[in-house]
Tab-separated table of C-alpha atoms in Angstrom:
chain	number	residue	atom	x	y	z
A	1	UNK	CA	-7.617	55.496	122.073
A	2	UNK	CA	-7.057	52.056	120.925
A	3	UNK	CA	-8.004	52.377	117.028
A	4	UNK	CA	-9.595	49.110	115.834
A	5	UNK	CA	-7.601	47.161	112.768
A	6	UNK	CA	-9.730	45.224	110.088
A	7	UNK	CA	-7.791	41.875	108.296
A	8	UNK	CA	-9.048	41.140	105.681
A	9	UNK	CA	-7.839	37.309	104.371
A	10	UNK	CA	-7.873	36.504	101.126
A	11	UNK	CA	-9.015	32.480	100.185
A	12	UNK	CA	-6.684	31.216	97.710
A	13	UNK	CA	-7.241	27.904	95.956
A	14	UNK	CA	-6.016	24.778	97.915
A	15	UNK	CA	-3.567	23.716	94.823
A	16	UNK	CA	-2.004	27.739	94.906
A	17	UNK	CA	-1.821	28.040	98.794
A	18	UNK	CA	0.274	24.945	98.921
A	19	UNK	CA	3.644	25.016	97.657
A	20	UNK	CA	5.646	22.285	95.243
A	21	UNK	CA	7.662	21.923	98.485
A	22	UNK	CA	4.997	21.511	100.822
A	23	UNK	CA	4.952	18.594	102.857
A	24	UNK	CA	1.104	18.594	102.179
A	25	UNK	CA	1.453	17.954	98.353
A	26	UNK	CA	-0.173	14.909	97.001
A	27	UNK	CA	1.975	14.189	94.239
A	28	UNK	CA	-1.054	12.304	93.073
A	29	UNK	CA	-3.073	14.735	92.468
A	30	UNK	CA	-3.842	16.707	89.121
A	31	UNK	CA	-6.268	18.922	88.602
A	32	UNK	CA	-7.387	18.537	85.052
A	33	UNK	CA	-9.968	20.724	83.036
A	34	UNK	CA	-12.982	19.258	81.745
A	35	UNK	CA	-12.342	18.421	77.822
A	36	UNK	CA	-14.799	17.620	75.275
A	37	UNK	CA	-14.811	14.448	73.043
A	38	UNK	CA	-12.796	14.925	70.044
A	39	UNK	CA	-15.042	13.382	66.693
A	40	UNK	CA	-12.930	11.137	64.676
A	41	UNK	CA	-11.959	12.414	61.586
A	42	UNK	CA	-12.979	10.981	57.813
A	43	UNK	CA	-9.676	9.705	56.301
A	44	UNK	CA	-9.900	10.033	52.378
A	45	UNK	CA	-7.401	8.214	50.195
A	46	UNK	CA	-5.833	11.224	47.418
A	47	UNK	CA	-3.761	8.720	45.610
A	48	UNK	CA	-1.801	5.569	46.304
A	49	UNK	CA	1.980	5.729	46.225
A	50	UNK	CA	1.532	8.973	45.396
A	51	UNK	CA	5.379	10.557	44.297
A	52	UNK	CA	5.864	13.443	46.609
A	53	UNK	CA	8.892	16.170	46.623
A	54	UNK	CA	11.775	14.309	47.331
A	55	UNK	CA	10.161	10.639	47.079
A	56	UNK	CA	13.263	8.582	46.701
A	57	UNK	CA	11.346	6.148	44.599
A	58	UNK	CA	10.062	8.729	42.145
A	59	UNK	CA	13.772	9.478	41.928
A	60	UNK	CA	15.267	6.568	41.465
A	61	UNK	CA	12.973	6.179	38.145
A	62	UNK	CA	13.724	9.251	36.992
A	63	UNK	CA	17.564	8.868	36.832
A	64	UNK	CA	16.662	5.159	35.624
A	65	UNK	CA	15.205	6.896	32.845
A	66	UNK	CA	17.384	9.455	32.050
A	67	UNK	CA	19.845	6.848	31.971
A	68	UNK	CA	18.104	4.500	29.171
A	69	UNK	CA	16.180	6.300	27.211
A	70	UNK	CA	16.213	9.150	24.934
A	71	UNK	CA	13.914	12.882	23.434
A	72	UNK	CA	14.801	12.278	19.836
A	73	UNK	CA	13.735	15.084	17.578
A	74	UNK	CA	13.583	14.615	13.740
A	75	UNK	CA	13.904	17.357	11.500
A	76	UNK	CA	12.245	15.996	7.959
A	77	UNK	CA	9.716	13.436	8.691
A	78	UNK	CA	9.406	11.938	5.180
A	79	UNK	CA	9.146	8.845	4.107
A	80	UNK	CA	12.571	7.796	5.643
A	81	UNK	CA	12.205	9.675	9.053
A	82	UNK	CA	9.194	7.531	9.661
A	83	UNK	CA	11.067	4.935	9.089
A	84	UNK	CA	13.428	5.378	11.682
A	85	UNK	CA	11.179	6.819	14.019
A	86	UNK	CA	8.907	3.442	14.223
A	87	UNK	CA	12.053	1.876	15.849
A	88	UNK	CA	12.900	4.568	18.034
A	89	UNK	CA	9.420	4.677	19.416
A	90	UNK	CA	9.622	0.563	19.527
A	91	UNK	CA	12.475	1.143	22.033
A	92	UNK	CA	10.568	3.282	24.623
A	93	UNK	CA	12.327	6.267	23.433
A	94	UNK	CA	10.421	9.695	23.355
A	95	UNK	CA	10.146	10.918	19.627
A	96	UNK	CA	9.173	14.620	18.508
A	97	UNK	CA	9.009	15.424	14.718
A	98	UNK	CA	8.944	18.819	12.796
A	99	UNK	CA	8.876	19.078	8.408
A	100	UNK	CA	9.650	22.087	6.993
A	101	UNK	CA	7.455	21.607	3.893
A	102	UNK	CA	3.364	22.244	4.945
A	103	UNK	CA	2.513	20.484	1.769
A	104	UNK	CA	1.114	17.933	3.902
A	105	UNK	CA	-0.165	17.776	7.607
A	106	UNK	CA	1.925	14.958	9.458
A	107	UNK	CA	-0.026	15.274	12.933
A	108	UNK	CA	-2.298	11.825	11.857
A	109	UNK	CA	0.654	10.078	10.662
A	110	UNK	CA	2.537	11.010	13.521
A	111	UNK	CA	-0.098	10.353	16.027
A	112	UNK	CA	-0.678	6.967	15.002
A	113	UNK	CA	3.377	6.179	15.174
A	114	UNK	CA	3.674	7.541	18.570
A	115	UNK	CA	5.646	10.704	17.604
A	116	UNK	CA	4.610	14.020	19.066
A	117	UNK	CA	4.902	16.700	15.640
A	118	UNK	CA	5.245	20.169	15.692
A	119	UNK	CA	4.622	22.853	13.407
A	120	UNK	CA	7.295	25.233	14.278
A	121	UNK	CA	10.463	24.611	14.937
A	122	UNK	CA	10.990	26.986	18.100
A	123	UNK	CA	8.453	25.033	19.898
A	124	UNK	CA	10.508	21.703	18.973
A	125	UNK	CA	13.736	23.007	20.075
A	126	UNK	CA	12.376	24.362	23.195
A	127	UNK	CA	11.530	20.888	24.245
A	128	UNK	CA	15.122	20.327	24.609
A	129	UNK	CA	15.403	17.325	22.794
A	130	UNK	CA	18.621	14.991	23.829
A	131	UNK	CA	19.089	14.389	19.785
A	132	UNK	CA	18.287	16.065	16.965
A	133	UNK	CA	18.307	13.984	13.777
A	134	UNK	CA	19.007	15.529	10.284
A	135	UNK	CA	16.637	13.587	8.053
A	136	UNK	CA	16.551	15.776	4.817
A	137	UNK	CA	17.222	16.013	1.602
A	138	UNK	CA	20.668	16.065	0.479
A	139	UNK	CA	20.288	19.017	-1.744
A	140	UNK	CA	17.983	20.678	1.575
A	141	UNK	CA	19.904	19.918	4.162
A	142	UNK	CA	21.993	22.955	4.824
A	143	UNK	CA	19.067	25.505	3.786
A	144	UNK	CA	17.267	23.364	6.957
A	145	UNK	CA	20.053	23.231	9.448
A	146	UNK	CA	20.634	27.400	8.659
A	147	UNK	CA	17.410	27.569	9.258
A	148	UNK	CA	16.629	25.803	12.352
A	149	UNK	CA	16.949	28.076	16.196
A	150	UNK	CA	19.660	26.590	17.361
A	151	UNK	CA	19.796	29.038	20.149
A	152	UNK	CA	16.892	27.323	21.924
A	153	UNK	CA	18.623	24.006	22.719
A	154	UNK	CA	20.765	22.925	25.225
A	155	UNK	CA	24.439	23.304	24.529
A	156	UNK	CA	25.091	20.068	25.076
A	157	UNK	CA	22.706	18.867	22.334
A	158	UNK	CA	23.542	15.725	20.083
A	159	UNK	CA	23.336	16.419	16.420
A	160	UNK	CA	23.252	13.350	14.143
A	161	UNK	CA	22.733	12.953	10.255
A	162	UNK	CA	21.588	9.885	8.312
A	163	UNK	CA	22.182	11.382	5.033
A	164	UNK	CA	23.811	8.922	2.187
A	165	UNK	CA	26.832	11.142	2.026
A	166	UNK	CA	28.841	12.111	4.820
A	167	UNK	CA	31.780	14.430	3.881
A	168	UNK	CA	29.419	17.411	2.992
A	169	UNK	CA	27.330	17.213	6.160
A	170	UNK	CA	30.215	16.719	8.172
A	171	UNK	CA	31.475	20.393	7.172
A	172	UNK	CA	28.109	21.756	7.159
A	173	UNK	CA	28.017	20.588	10.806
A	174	UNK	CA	31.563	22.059	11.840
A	175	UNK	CA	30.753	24.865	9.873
A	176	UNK	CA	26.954	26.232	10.981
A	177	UNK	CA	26.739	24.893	14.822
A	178	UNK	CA	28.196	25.972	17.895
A	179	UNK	CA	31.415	24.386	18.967
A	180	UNK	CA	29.200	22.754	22.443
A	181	UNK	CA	27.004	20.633	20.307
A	182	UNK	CA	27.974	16.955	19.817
A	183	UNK	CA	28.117	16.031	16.213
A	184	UNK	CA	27.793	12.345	15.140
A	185	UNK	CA	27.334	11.529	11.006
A	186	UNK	CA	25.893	8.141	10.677
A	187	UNK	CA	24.286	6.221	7.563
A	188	UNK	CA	22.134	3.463	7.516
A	189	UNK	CA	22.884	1.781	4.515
A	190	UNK	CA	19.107	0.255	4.064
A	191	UNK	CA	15.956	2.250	3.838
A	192	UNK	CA	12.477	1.736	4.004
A	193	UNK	CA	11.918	-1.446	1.149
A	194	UNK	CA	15.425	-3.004	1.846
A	195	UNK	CA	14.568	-3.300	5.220
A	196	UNK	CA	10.834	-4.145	4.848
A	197	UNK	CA	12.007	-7.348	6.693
A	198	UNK	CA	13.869	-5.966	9.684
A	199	UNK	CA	17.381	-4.361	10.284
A	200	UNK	CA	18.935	-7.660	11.072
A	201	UNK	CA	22.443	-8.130	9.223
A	202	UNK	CA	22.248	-4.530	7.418
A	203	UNK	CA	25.274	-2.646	7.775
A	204	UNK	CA	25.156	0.978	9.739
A	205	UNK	CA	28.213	3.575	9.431
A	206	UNK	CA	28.989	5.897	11.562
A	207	UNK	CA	31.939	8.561	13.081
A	208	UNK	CA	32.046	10.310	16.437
A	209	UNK	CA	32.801	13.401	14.574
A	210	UNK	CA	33.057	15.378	18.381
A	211	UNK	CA	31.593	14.094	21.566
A	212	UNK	CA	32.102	15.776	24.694
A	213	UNK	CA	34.463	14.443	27.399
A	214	UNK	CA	31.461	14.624	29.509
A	215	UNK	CA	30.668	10.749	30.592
A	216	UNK	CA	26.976	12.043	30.110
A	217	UNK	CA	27.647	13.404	26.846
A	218	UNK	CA	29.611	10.078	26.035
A	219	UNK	CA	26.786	7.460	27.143
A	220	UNK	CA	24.099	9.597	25.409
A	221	UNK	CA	26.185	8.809	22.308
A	222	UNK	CA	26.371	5.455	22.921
A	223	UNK	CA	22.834	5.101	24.089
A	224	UNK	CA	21.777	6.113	20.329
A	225	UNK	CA	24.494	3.897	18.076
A	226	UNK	CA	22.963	0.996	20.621
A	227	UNK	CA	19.196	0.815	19.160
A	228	UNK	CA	20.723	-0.422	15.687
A	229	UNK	CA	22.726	-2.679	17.408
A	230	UNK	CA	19.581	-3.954	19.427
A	231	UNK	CA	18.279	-3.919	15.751
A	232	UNK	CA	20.724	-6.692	14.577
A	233	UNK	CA	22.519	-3.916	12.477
A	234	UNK	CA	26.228	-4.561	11.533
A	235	UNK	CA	27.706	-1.298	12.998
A	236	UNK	CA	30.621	-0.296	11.309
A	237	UNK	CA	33.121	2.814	12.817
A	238	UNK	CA	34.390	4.461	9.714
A	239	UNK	CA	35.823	7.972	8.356
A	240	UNK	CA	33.173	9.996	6.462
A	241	UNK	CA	36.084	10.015	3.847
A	242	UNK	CA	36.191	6.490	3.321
A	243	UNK	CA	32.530	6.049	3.341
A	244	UNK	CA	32.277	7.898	0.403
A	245	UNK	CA	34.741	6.255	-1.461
A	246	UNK	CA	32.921	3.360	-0.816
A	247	UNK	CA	29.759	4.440	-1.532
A	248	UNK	CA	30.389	5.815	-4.841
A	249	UNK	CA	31.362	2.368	-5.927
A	250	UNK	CA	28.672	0.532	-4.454
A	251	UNK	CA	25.224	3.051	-3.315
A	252	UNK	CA	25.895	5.444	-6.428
A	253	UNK	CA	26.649	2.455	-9.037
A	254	UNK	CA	23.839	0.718	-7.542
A	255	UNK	CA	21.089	3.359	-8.173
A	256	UNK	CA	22.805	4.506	-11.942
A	257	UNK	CA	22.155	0.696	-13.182
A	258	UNK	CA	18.867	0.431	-11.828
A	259	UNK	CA	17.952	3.719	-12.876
A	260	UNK	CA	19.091	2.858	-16.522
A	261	UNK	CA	17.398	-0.419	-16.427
A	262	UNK	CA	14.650	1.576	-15.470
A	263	UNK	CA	15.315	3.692	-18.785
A	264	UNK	CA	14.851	-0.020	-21.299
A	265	UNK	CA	11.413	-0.530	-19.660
A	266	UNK	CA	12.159	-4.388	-18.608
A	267	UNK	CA	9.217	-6.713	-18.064
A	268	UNK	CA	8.852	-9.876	-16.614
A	269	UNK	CA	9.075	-12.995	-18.897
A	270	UNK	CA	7.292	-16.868	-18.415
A	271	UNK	CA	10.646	-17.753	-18.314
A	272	UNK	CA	12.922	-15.172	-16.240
A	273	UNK	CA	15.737	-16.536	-15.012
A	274	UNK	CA	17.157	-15.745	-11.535
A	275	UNK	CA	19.518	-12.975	-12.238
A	276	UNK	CA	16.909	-11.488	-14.696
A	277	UNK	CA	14.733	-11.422	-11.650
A	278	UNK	CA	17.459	-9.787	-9.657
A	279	UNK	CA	17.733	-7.082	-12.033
A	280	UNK	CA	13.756	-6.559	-12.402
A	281	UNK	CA	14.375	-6.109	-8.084
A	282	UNK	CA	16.862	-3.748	-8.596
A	283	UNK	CA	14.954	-1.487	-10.730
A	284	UNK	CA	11.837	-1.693	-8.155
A	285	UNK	CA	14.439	-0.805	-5.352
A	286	UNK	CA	15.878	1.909	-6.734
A	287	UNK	CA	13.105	3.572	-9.417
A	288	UNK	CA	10.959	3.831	-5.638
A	289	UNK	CA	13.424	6.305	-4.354
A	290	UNK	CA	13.049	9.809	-5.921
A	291	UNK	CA	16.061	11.509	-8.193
A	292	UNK	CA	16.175	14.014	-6.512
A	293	UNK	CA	18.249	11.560	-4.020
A	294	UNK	CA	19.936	10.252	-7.283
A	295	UNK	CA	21.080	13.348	-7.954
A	296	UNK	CA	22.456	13.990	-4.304
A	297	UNK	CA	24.431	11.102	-4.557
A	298	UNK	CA	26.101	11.857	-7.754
A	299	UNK	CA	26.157	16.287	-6.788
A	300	UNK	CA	27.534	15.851	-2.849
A	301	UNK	CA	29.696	12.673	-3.338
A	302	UNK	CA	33.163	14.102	-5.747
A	303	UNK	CA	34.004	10.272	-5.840
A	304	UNK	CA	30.618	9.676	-7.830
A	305	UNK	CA	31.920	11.425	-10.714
A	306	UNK	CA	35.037	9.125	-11.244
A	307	UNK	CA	32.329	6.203	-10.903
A	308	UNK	CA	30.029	7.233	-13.507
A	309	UNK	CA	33.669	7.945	-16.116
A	310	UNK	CA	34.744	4.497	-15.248
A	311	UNK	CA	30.830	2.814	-16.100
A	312	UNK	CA	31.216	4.948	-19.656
A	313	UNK	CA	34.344	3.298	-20.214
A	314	UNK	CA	33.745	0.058	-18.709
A	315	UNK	CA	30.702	0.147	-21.554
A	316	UNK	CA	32.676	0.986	-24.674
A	317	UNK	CA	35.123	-1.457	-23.787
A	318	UNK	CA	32.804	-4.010	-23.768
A	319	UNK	CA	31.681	-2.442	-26.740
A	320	UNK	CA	34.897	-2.693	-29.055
A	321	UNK	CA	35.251	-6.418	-27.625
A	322	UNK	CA	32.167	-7.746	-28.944
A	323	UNK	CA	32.987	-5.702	-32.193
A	324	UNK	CA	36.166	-7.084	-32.456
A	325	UNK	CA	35.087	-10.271	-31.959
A	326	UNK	CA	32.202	-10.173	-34.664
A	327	UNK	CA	35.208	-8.516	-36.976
A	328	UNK	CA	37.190	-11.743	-36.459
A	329	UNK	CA	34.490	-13.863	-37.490
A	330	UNK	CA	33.954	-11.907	-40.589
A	331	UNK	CA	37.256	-12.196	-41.287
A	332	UNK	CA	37.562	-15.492	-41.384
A	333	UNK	CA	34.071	-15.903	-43.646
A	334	UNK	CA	35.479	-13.559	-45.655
A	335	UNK	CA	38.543	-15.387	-47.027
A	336	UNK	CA	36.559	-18.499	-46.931
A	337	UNK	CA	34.357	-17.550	-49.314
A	338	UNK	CA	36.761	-15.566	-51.010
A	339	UNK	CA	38.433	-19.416	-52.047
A	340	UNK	CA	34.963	-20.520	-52.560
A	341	UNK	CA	34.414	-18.015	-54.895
A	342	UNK	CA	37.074	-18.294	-57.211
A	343	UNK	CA	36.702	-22.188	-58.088
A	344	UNK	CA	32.795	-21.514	-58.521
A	345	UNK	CA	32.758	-17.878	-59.281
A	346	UNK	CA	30.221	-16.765	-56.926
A	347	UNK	CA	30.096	-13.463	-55.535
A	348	UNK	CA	29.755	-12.892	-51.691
A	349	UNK	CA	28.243	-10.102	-50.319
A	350	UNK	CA	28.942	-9.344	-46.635
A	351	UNK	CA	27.014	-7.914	-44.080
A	352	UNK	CA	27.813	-4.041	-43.416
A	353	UNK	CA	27.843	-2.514	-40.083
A	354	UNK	CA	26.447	0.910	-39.401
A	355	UNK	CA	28.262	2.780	-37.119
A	356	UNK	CA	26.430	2.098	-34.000
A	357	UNK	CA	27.434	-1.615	-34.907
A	358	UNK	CA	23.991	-3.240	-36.306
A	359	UNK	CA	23.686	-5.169	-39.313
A	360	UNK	CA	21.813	-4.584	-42.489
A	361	UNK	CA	21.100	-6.915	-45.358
A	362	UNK	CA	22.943	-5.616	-48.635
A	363	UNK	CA	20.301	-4.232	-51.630
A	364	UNK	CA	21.943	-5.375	-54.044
């Protein structure tokens, strides 16, 4: 018996039953599957020139600005770290601030100069400052430095003084900080009312007491000693030794006459002469700073000492010259009278000196 077989054929689509190496292949045609229009999209602007992650442009500035300009923090923003931080700000520099005294709240005064001031000192050395400025007291200076956290700058941190002395600060420097800090001593030889004017032609000392051997470390140096010379300063390299020796003779002489000018209580006259008008000047320059910087320049300077022998001397020689002088003249009225007297028997009474040298009238 013949059994019966059912095929069954199975329809395939005409692009599957055909092979990529059928002869029957239109390479022209492609089945595609129905797509829907695609809405534009709404374009919104977030910023323009917008500095991204690795924007070359963005980084470019930065190192520009690393490069030029400084974070200067000053520790005692009195009356002179005002001053100086009125130029620094002038000069696109970034300037923080921190007084250890609470006496008075510097935040207006800062704000108005540009400065950013802090209350603590932790939160100004963790802004890692490139320079930190010593701007003290002489007599407060290492009670400050002691006291400041050192441990929360860079290593590589610049430390710089401005103090009117420079041998004592130098070996407070070596002495308290770590061996990676910079040091730099510098004094500007002008202040706030001799330089009312401008810095122009005012005379700036300073040593590299130790810079690093970085050429970062070296330009960040220079960068700083470069706004007084933008200033019109004459900037003068120099020991801290032989600034002292110097300034004993002129700084420390300068504020003992005008402080004992100050003493005689001068006043003005209708008919002052030039140098009396210079000496009125002095006393205004130097009664305006307090004694309490007097008295630094003559306690931290051992040459000031010598100085203030040498006035004391200089002053009783003067002294016993115009004594001796007045002693010759008497002299020589004496034994001309004397002759006088004896042809018309009159009797001459001289003038007697006390012993601080006046002259009284005889009673007699």
């Amino acid at each position: 018996m013949a059994s019966s077989c059912v095929h069954h054929t199975r329809i395939t689509p005409l692009s599957r039953s055909i092979s990529n190496s059928s002869p029957f292949r239109n390479p022209n045609l492609r089945l595609r599957r129905p797509t829907r229009p695609i809405p534009p999209r709404i374009l919104r602007i977030r910023a323009i020139d917008a500095a991204q992650p690795g924007d070359y442009e963005a980084l470019i500035k930065d190192q520009f600005e690393r490069s030029t300009k400084l974070k200067i923090a000053i520790v005692g923003f009195g009356r002179f770290g005002q001053f100086l931080a009125k130029t620094f700000v002038k000069h696109d520099h970034s300037v923080l601030a921190y007084n250890r005294t609470s006496r008075i709240d510097y935040s207006d005064v800062a704000r108005k100069l540009g400065v950013l001031f802090f209350d603590d000192p932790h939160d100004l050395c963790e802004q890692h400052p490139d320079v930190v400025i010593i701007c003290t007291a002489i007599t407060a200076t290492e009670s400050v430095l002691k006291a400041l956290p050192v441990q929360r700058l860079r290593r590589s941190t610049l430390f710089v003084d401005v103090l009117s002395v420079k041998e004592f600060p130098r070996k407070l420097f070596l002495q308290v900080l770590p061996v990676e800090f910079d040091l730099l001593c510098t004094h500007p030889m002008f202040g706030p009312d001799s330089a009312k004017n401008g810095w122009k032609g005012l005379n700036f000392m300073y040593e590299k007491v130790r810079i690093g051997e970085e050429e970062s470390r070296a330009s960040r140096c220079d960068r700083f000693l470069k706004i007084f010379e933008l200033e019109g300063c004459n900037v003068v390299e120099m020991s801290c030794a032989e600034h002292d020796r110097h300034a004993a003779e002129s700084q420390f002489m300068t504020h003992t006459v005008g402080r004992i000018l100050e003493k005689l209580k001068l006043e003005s006259t209708p008919i002052n002469t030039k140098g009396y008008e210079s000496l009125l000047s002095l006393v205004d320059n130097t009664s305006s700073d307090s004694f309490e910087l007097y008295y630094g320049l003559f306690m931290y300077n051992k040459n000031s000492m010598e100085q203030m022998e040498r006035l004391f001397m200089a002053f009783e020689s003067l002294k016993k010259q115009l004594f001796g002088h007045l002693h010759d003249v008497l002299r020589k009225q004496l034994f001309e009278n004397t002759e006088a007297g004896e042809s018309s028997q009159e009797k001459i009474m001289l003038p007697k000196l006390l012993h601080n040298g006046s002259v009284v009238e005889s009673r007699e």
